PDB file of C-alpha atoms in Angstrom:
ATOM      1  CA  UNK A  41       5.547  -5.608  -2.068  1.00  0.00           C
ATOM      2  CA  UNK A  42       7.065  -5.379  -5.634  1.00  0.00           C
ATOM      3  CA  UNK A  43       5.277  -4.085  -8.289  1.00  0.00           C
ATOM      4  CA  UNK A  44       6.642  -3.070 -11.899  1.00  0.00           C
ATOM      5  CA  UNK A  45       9.963  -2.370  -9.929  1.00  0.00           C
ATOM      6  CA  UNK A  46       8.601  -0.824  -7.045  1.00  0.00           C
ATOM      7  CA  UNK A  47       8.916  -1.653  -3.609  1.00  0.00           C
ATOM      8  CA  UNK A  48       6.696  -0.981  -0.968  1.00  0.00           C
ATOM      9  CA  UNK A  49       6.854  -2.496   2.879  1.00  0.00           C
ATOM     10  CA  UNK A  50       3.341  -2.653   5.014  1.00  0.00           C
ATOM     11  CA  UNK A  51       3.344  -3.040   8.427  1.00  0.00           C
ATOM     12  CA  UNK A  52       0.487  -4.914  10.146  1.00  0.00           C
ATOM     13  CA  UNK A  53       0.706  -4.669  13.844  1.00  0.00           C
ATOM     14  CA  UNK A  54      -2.436  -7.157  14.270  1.00  0.00           C
ATOM     15  CA  UNK A  55      -5.041  -9.141  12.198  1.00  0.00           C
ATOM     16  CA  UNK A  56      -7.862  -6.210  12.174  1.00  0.00           C
ATOM     17  CA  UNK A  57     -10.366  -6.295   9.476  1.00  0.00           C
ATOM     18  CA  UNK A  58     -10.101  -2.476   8.840  1.00  0.00           C
ATOM     19  CA  UNK A  59      -7.674  -0.425   7.141  1.00  0.00           C
ATOM     20  CA  UNK A  60      -6.658   2.802   8.827  1.00  0.00           C
ATOM     21  CA  UNK A  61      -6.208   6.035   6.729  1.00  0.00           C
ATOM     22  CA  UNK A  62      -2.917   6.408   6.790  1.00  0.00           C
ATOM     23  CA  UNK A  63      -2.505   2.387   5.414  1.00  0.00           C
ATOM     24  CA  UNK A  64      -5.096   3.258   2.591  1.00  0.00           C
ATOM     25  CA  UNK A  65      -3.093   6.452   1.947  1.00  0.00           C
ATOM     26  CA  UNK A  66       0.062   4.606   1.759  1.00  0.00           C
ATOM     27  CA  UNK A  67      -1.075   1.885  -0.743  1.00  0.00           C
ATOM     28  CA  UNK A  68      -2.529   4.416  -2.857  1.00  0.00           C
ATOM     29  CA  UNK A  69       0.744   6.153  -3.002  1.00  0.00           C
ATOM     30  CA  UNK A  70       2.375   2.378  -3.799  1.00  0.00           C
ATOM     31  CA  UNK A  71       0.194   1.830  -6.470  1.00  0.00           C
ATOM     32  CA  UNK A  72       0.161   5.285  -8.019  1.00  0.00           C
ATOM     33  CA  UNK A  73       4.162   5.090  -7.896  1.00  0.00           C
ATOM     34  CA  UNK A  74       3.810   1.508  -9.749  1.00  0.00           C
ATOM     35  CA  UNK A  75       1.635   3.243 -12.522  1.00  0.00           C
ATOM     36  CA  UNK A  76      -1.696   1.687 -11.535  1.00  0.00           C
ATOM     37  CA  UNK A  77      -4.467   4.393 -11.786  1.00  0.00           C
ATOM     38  CA  UNK A  78      -7.643   4.297  -9.874  1.00  0.00           C
TER      39      UNK A  78
END
């Protein structure tokens, strides 16, 4: 993913519907780095 010049790569080992806590954390860090506020 690229957002506002910030690049992030997310690995999804299987198509589970639930996100693991570390996946949510990494997505939050990526969005905050790109200037997106919750």
